[in-house]
Amino acid sequence: MARAARSDGRLTALISRLDGPRDPVLPRRQVLDAIGRAGLDRAVADGTLTRVLPGWYGLAAHADDHQVRCAAVVRWSRGALAITGRSALHLLDSRFPAPQRVEARSERHGHVRAPAWLRVRYGESVRWRITVGGVTCLVSDDAVLDAWCIAAPADRETVFYTALWLRAVSPRQLRRAADRRAKVADRRSLVRLLDEFDDGATSPTEVLARRRVFVGHEFAELEAQVSIRAAGRTRIADLLHRRARLVIELDGSAYHDGPEQVARDRARDAELLAAGYATVRFGFRELMRDPDRCRTLLRAAISSRLGRT
């Protein structure tokens, strides 16, 4: 009985350690030191522990957690791999969706025998790395660039818009990161997106709206970044339908909806209305998730302002 109690106590201590922020995975040697071979066999058999990667164990309940897997990859590889792409962006900001597979980078020659849930990108060396929650990652601009390269072509613009919206990187930082690389997947498309900001775009939401949402002949009259005089000052409309005297405002970043910003937006809308301009607003999330509804709403607003039925 005393031996069983000691064994249970040792397992409890190990579980507590694995459940903490520092050591979500441990090498087999340390697990054996903590609970012995028989204890490890029992813990695996009853579903308490599991092998996350060869020679590395963690709690079975957390084995599919993206951050746990990222930590396991870095430790298992002995530093040969660093987390990059969408995985790194998720660790830096949990609002960035985690990919289905952990995305890591290797600067060494030769391929890693990786499990199905790990994707390794091999490429030229990058200068800077950071540690997030004990996990070695590429810095955000290189991580965004890798995310672009790793993503399926149809998903690359979503990666681009989301990273900029969450302020993981600025257009200037991303352009510099691309300029440092000899190879960038579909560099031409990335440069075209970045050029939008050199041509006057002020937010990824604006670029998204103009390139992917409000497109086609029915929105051909929309003008970008238009100066309007209202209440004795100059206001800049993200988009303007001049004939309908309709201003379209596009919330520029994930940090746009604080109480002070909301108050400023209301004052701005009132000033524009007094000058004869109605305002409709669209946020990044709704443009991404339901572009058809956004188009329908704007189409109806334009028709209403023009006196159509």
GROMACS .gro file of C-alpha atoms in nm:
model
  309
    1MET     CA    1   0.000   0.000   0.000
    2ALA     CA    2   0.280   0.242   0.089
    3ARG     CA    3   0.458   0.163  -0.239
    4ALA     CA    4   0.136   0.228  -0.437
    5ALA     CA    5   0.084   0.557  -0.254
    6ARG     CA    6   0.439   0.665  -0.334
    7SER     CA    7   0.387   0.567  -0.697
    8ASP     CA    8   0.062   0.763  -0.719
    9GLY     CA    9   0.230   1.062  -0.561
   10ARG     CA   10   0.516   1.053  -0.811
   11LEU     CA   11   0.272   1.032  -1.102
   12THR     CA   12   0.069   1.320  -0.961
   13ALA     CA   13   0.383   1.534  -0.938
   14LEU     CA   14   0.475   1.445  -1.296
   15ILE     CA   15   0.125   1.529  -1.421
   16SER     CA   16   0.142   1.864  -1.243
   17ARG     CA   17   0.473   1.940  -1.411
   18LEU     CA   18   0.349   1.844  -1.758
   19ASP     CA   19   0.033   2.046  -1.704
   20GLY     CA   20   0.234   2.362  -1.631
   21PRO     CA   21   0.362   2.620  -1.877
   22ARG     CA   22   0.731   2.525  -1.873
   23ASP     CA   23   0.746   2.153  -1.957
   24PRO     CA   24   0.446   2.032  -2.163
   25VAL     CA   25   0.665   1.746  -2.286
   26LEU     CA   26   0.957   1.564  -2.124
   27PRO     CA   27   1.219   1.322  -2.255
   28ARG     CA   28   1.164   0.956  -2.177
   29ARG     CA   29   1.467   0.950  -1.951
   30GLN     CA   30   1.316   1.214  -1.720
   31VAL     CA   31   0.980   1.037  -1.718
   32LEU     CA   32   1.151   0.712  -1.618
   33ASP     CA   33   1.341   0.893  -1.345
   34ALA     CA   34   1.011   1.030  -1.215
   35ILE     CA   35   0.785   0.722  -1.224
   36GLY     CA   36   0.994   0.427  -1.341
   37ARG     CA   37   0.944   0.193  -1.635
   38ALA     CA   38   0.642   0.019  -1.486
   39GLY     CA   39   0.485   0.351  -1.398
   40LEU     CA   40   0.534   0.478  -1.753
   41ASP     CA   41   0.383   0.161  -1.899
   42ARG     CA   42   0.077   0.193  -1.673
   43ALA     CA   43   0.035   0.565  -1.745
   44VAL     CA   44   0.044   0.504  -2.119
   45ALA     CA   45  -0.189   0.205  -2.096
   46ASP     CA   46  -0.451   0.394  -1.894
   47GLY     CA   47  -0.438   0.699  -2.123
   48THR     CA   48  -0.268   0.939  -1.881
   49LEU     CA   49   0.053   0.983  -2.082
   50THR     CA   50   0.134   0.942  -2.448
   51ARG     CA   51   0.435   0.959  -2.673
   52VAL     CA   52   0.410   1.289  -2.860
   53LEU     CA   53   0.729   1.236  -3.060
   54PRO     CA   54   0.994   0.962  -3.043
   55GLY     CA   55   1.149   0.977  -2.699
   56TRP     CA   56   0.919   1.257  -2.577
   57TYR     CA   57   0.609   1.218  -2.360
   58GLY     CA   58   0.325   1.445  -2.253
   59LEU     CA   59  -0.025   1.432  -2.116
   60ALA     CA   60  -0.256   1.240  -2.347
   61ALA     CA   61  -0.527   1.500  -2.290
   62HIS     CA   62  -0.302   1.771  -2.437
   63ALA     CA   63  -0.127   1.571  -2.708
   64ASP     CA   64  -0.322   1.738  -2.989
   65ASP     CA   65  -0.279   2.090  -2.850
   66HIS     CA   66  -0.095   2.302  -3.104
   67GLN     CA   67   0.132   2.473  -2.853
   68VAL     CA   68   0.226   2.141  -2.694
   69ARG     CA   69   0.314   2.001  -3.032
   70CYS     CA   70   0.521   2.308  -3.115
   71ALA     CA   71   0.716   2.271  -2.791
   72ALA     CA   72   0.768   1.903  -2.860
   73VAL     CA   73   0.901   1.971  -3.211
   74VAL     CA   74   1.162   2.219  -3.093
   75ARG     CA   75   1.284   1.997  -2.811
   76TRP     CA   76   1.275   1.674  -3.008
   77SER     CA   77   1.481   1.833  -3.287
   78ARG     CA   78   1.737   1.966  -3.034
   79GLY     CA   79   1.702   2.312  -3.181
   80ALA     CA   80   1.738   2.207  -3.544
   81LEU     CA   81   1.378   2.315  -3.607
   82ALA     CA   82   1.217   2.648  -3.525
   83ILE     CA   83   0.844   2.712  -3.537
   84THR     CA   84   0.738   2.932  -3.826
   85GLY     CA   85   0.445   3.020  -4.047
   86ARG     CA   86   0.093   3.011  -3.912
   87SER     CA   87   0.206   2.809  -3.610
   88ALA     CA   88   0.442   3.087  -3.500
   89LEU     CA   89   0.176   3.351  -3.565
   90HIS     CA   90  -0.069   3.154  -3.351
   91LEU     CA   91   0.182   3.135  -3.066
   92LEU     CA   92   0.246   3.509  -3.095
   93ASP     CA   93  -0.127   3.592  -3.106
   94SER     CA   94  -0.387   3.325  -3.033
   95ARG     CA   95  -0.639   3.509  -3.250
   96PHE     CA   96  -0.445   3.392  -3.554
   97PRO     CA   97  -0.593   3.050  -3.636
   98ALA     CA   98  -0.364   2.754  -3.576
   99PRO     CA   99  -0.304   2.540  -3.885
  100GLN     CA  100  -0.390   2.172  -3.887
  101ARG     CA  101  -0.022   2.082  -3.905
  102VAL     CA  102   0.261   2.236  -3.707
  103GLU     CA  103   0.475   2.449  -3.940
  104ALA     CA  104   0.848   2.445  -3.870
  105ARG     CA  105   1.164   2.554  -4.050
  106SER     CA  106   1.497   2.380  -4.090
  107GLU     CA  107   1.810   2.546  -4.223
  108ARG     CA  108   2.003   2.220  -4.232
  109HIS     CA  109   2.048   1.987  -4.526
  110GLY     CA  110   1.870   1.654  -4.515
  111HIS     CA  111   1.508   1.584  -4.438
  112VAL     CA  112   1.355   1.520  -4.098
  113ARG     CA  113   1.143   1.207  -4.055
  114ALA     CA  114   0.837   1.393  -3.937
  115PRO     CA  115   0.495   1.270  -3.822
  116ALA     CA  116   0.191   1.349  -4.034
  117TRP     CA  117   0.099   1.649  -3.817
  118LEU     CA  118   0.435   1.824  -3.873
  119ARG     CA  119   0.530   2.014  -4.188
  120VAL     CA  120   0.894   2.117  -4.223
  121ARG     CA  121   1.002   2.393  -4.459
  122TYR     CA  122   1.364   2.381  -4.573
  123GLY     CA  123   1.521   2.707  -4.676
  124GLU     CA  124   1.786   2.970  -4.646
  125SER     CA  125   1.890   3.093  -4.303
  126VAL     CA  126   1.706   3.373  -4.127
  127ARG     CA  127   1.876   3.609  -3.888
  128TRP     CA  128   1.643   3.642  -3.593
  129ARG     CA  129   1.454   3.406  -3.367
  130ILE     CA  130   1.253   3.465  -3.053
  131THR     CA  131   1.117   3.248  -2.773
  132VAL     CA  132   0.744   3.241  -2.705
  133GLY     CA  133   0.634   3.040  -2.403
  134GLY     CA  134   0.959   2.846  -2.415
  135VAL     CA  135   0.919   2.767  -2.785
  136THR     CA  136   1.173   2.892  -3.041
  137CYS     CA  137   1.001   3.077  -3.326
  138LEU     CA  138   1.095   3.291  -3.619
  139VAL     CA  139   1.023   3.661  -3.572
  140SER     CA  140   0.688   3.774  -3.704
  141ASP     CA  141   0.792   3.913  -4.045
  142ASP     CA  142   0.977   3.595  -4.140
  143ALA     CA  143   0.696   3.385  -3.993
  144VAL     CA  144   0.439   3.568  -4.207
  145LEU     CA  145   0.652   3.522  -4.516
  146ASP     CA  146   0.686   3.149  -4.446
  147ALA     CA  147   0.311   3.129  -4.383
  148TRP     CA  148   0.255   3.282  -4.728
  149CYS     CA  149   0.493   3.034  -4.890
  150ILE     CA  150   0.355   2.728  -4.709
  151ALA     CA  151  -0.014   2.808  -4.761
  152ALA     CA  152  -0.205   2.675  -5.058
  153PRO     CA  153  -0.220   2.940  -5.332
  154ALA     CA  154  -0.591   2.999  -5.268
  155ASP     CA  155  -0.521   3.069  -4.899
  156ARG     CA  156  -0.226   3.306  -4.933
  157GLU     CA  157  -0.423   3.630  -4.947
  158THR     CA  158  -0.615   3.528  -4.633
  159VAL     CA  159  -0.284   3.476  -4.453
  160PHE     CA  160  -0.166   3.817  -4.577
  161TYR     CA  161  -0.480   4.010  -4.477
  162THR     CA  162  -0.513   3.842  -4.137
  163ALA     CA  163  -0.148   3.895  -4.042
  164LEU     CA  164  -0.166   4.264  -4.128
  165TRP     CA  165  -0.505   4.309  -3.962
  166LEU     CA  166  -0.369   4.162  -3.637
  167ARG     CA  167  -0.060   4.383  -3.672
  168ALA     CA  168   0.173   4.085  -3.671
  169VAL     CA  169   0.369   4.272  -3.936
  170SER     CA  170   0.351   4.597  -4.131
  171PRO     CA  171   0.358   4.613  -4.512
  172ARG     CA  172   0.704   4.771  -4.497
  173GLN     CA  173   0.841   4.498  -4.269
  174LEU     CA  174   0.698   4.226  -4.491
  175ARG     CA  175   0.845   4.381  -4.805
  176ARG     CA  176   1.188   4.398  -4.639
  177ALA     CA  177   1.160   4.034  -4.533
  178ALA     CA  178   1.072   3.935  -4.890
  179ASP     CA  179   1.361   4.139  -5.027
  180ARG     CA  180   1.600   3.946  -4.803
  181ARG     CA  181   1.488   3.613  -4.946
  182ALA     CA  182   1.621   3.472  -5.271
  183LYS     CA  183   1.307   3.260  -5.317
  184VAL     CA  184   0.948   3.353  -5.229
  185ALA     CA  185   0.653   3.153  -5.357
  186ASP     CA  186   0.444   3.360  -5.598
  187ARG     CA  187   0.650   3.668  -5.523
  188ARG     CA  188   0.468   3.863  -5.795
  189SER     CA  189   0.129   3.831  -5.621
  190LEU     CA  190   0.276   3.929  -5.286
  191VAL     CA  191   0.441   4.236  -5.435
  192ARG     CA  192   0.113   4.340  -5.600
  193LEU     CA  193  -0.059   4.329  -5.262
  194LEU     CA  194   0.219   4.527  -5.097
  195ASP     CA  195   0.209   4.781  -5.378
  196GLU     CA  196  -0.148   4.864  -5.278
  197PHE     CA  197  -0.010   5.028  -4.964
  198ASP     CA  198   0.247   5.225  -5.160
  199ASP     CA  199  -0.042   5.346  -5.377
  200GLY     CA  200  -0.230   5.491  -5.079
  201ALA     CA  201  -0.413   5.206  -4.904
  202THR     CA  202  -0.406   5.254  -4.528
  203SER     CA  203  -0.526   4.916  -4.400
  204PRO     CA  204  -0.556   4.551  -4.504
  205THR     CA  205  -0.934   4.584  -4.466
  206GLU     CA  206  -0.937   4.847  -4.741
  207VAL     CA  207  -0.729   4.633  -4.975
  208LEU     CA  208  -0.947   4.329  -4.902
  209ALA     CA  209  -1.264   4.528  -4.970
  210ARG     CA  210  -1.142   4.668  -5.300
  211ARG     CA  211  -0.973   4.354  -5.435
  212ARG     CA  212  -1.202   4.073  -5.320
  213VAL     CA  213  -1.537   4.203  -5.200
  214PHE     CA  214  -1.665   4.518  -5.371
  215VAL     CA  215  -1.565   4.422  -5.723
  216GLY     CA  216  -1.746   4.424  -6.054
  217HIS     CA  217  -1.935   4.682  -6.258
  218GLU     CA  218  -2.193   4.755  -5.987
  219PHE     CA  219  -1.918   4.890  -5.759
  220ALA     CA  220  -1.712   5.055  -6.032
  221GLU     CA  221  -1.798   5.405  -5.907
  222LEU     CA  222  -1.637   5.352  -5.568
  223GLU     CA  223  -1.339   5.582  -5.513
  224ALA     CA  224  -1.068   5.519  -5.254
  225GLN     CA  225  -0.922   5.763  -5.003
  226VAL     CA  226  -1.136   6.065  -5.092
  227SER     CA  227  -1.113   6.398  -4.906
  228ILE     CA  228  -1.446   6.542  -4.784
  229ARG     CA  229  -1.501   6.872  -4.604
  230ALA     CA  230  -1.730   6.832  -4.304
  231ALA     CA  231  -1.775   7.048  -3.992
  232GLY     CA  232  -1.487   7.272  -4.099
  233ARG     CA  233  -1.234   6.993  -4.131
  234THR     CA  234  -1.115   6.748  -4.394
  235ARG     CA  235  -1.226   6.388  -4.355
  236ILE     CA  236  -1.084   6.101  -4.558
  237ALA     CA  237  -1.335   5.842  -4.674
  238ASP     CA  238  -1.197   5.491  -4.718
  239LEU     CA  239  -1.438   5.449  -5.008
  240LEU     CA  240  -1.690   5.692  -5.153
  241HIS     CA  241  -1.982   5.654  -5.391
  242ARG     CA  242  -1.993   6.013  -5.507
  243ARG     CA  243  -2.333   6.014  -5.678
  244ALA     CA  244  -2.501   5.843  -5.384
  245ARG     CA  245  -2.309   6.062  -5.137
  246LEU     CA  246  -2.233   5.744  -4.948
  247VAL     CA  247  -1.916   5.695  -4.743
  248ILE     CA  248  -1.792   5.341  -4.680
  249GLU     CA  249  -1.570   5.311  -4.374
  250LEU     CA  250  -1.354   5.003  -4.326
  251ASP     CA  251  -1.229   4.925  -3.977
  252GLY     CA  252  -0.855   4.913  -4.022
  253SER     CA  253  -0.727   4.673  -3.757
  254ALA     CA  254  -0.820   4.434  -3.479
  255TYR     CA  255  -0.774   4.723  -3.234
  256HIS     CA  256  -1.029   4.954  -3.396
  257ASP     CA  257  -1.325   4.896  -3.165
  258GLY     CA  258  -1.219   5.046  -2.830
  259PRO     CA  259  -1.462   5.287  -2.663
  260GLU     CA  260  -1.263   5.597  -2.758
  261GLN     CA  261  -1.246   5.488  -3.121
  262VAL     CA  262  -1.620   5.412  -3.125
  263ALA     CA  263  -1.692   5.763  -2.991
  264ARG     CA  264  -1.469   5.919  -3.258
  265ASP     CA  265  -1.640   5.715  -3.528
  266ARG     CA  266  -1.983   5.832  -3.413
  267ALA     CA  267  -1.875   6.196  -3.412
  268ARG     CA  268  -1.726   6.156  -3.758
  269ASP     CA  269  -2.043   5.992  -3.892
  270ALA     CA  270  -2.256   6.275  -3.751
  271GLU     CA  271  -2.034   6.540  -3.912
  272LEU     CA  272  -2.049   6.364  -4.247
  273LEU     CA  273  -2.426   6.329  -4.223
  274ALA     CA  274  -2.460   6.701  -4.154
  275ALA     CA  275  -2.260   6.757  -4.472
  276GLY     CA  276  -2.498   6.534  -4.665
  277TYR     CA  277  -2.304   6.207  -4.661
  278ALA     CA  278  -2.441   5.885  -4.511
  279THR     CA  279  -2.193   5.632  -4.374
  280VAL     CA  280  -2.191   5.253  -4.375
  281ARG     CA  281  -1.923   5.055  -4.195
  282PHE     CA  282  -1.776   4.713  -4.256
  283GLY     CA  283  -1.528   4.528  -4.038
  284PHE     CA  284  -1.253   4.289  -4.136
  285ARG     CA  285  -1.424   3.982  -3.994
  286GLU     CA  286  -1.751   4.034  -4.177
  287LEU     CA  287  -1.573   4.105  -4.505
  288MET     CA  288  -1.377   3.783  -4.466
  289ARG     CA  289  -1.655   3.559  -4.338
  290ASP     CA  290  -1.957   3.683  -4.532
  291PRO     CA  291  -1.858   3.889  -4.836
  292ASP     CA  292  -2.187   3.813  -5.012
  293ARG     CA  293  -2.386   3.974  -4.731
  294CYS     CA  294  -2.155   4.278  -4.737
  295ARG     CA  295  -2.209   4.318  -5.109
  296THR     CA  296  -2.585   4.287  -5.067
  297LEU     CA  297  -2.593   4.550  -4.793
  298LEU     CA  298  -2.379   4.797  -4.984
  299ARG     CA  299  -2.576   4.741  -5.303
  300ALA     CA  300  -2.900   4.817  -5.113
  301ALA     CA  301  -2.749   5.125  -4.948
  302ILE     CA  302  -2.638   5.266  -5.282
  303SER     CA  303  -2.979   5.200  -5.438
  304SER     CA  304  -3.156   5.363  -5.143
  305ARG     CA  305  -2.938   5.673  -5.162
  306LEU     CA  306  -2.998   5.701  -5.536
  307GLY     CA  307  -3.373   5.676  -5.483
  308ARG     CA  308  -3.411   5.337  -5.647
  309THR     CA  309  -3.654   5.068  -5.536
   0.00000   0.00000   0.00000
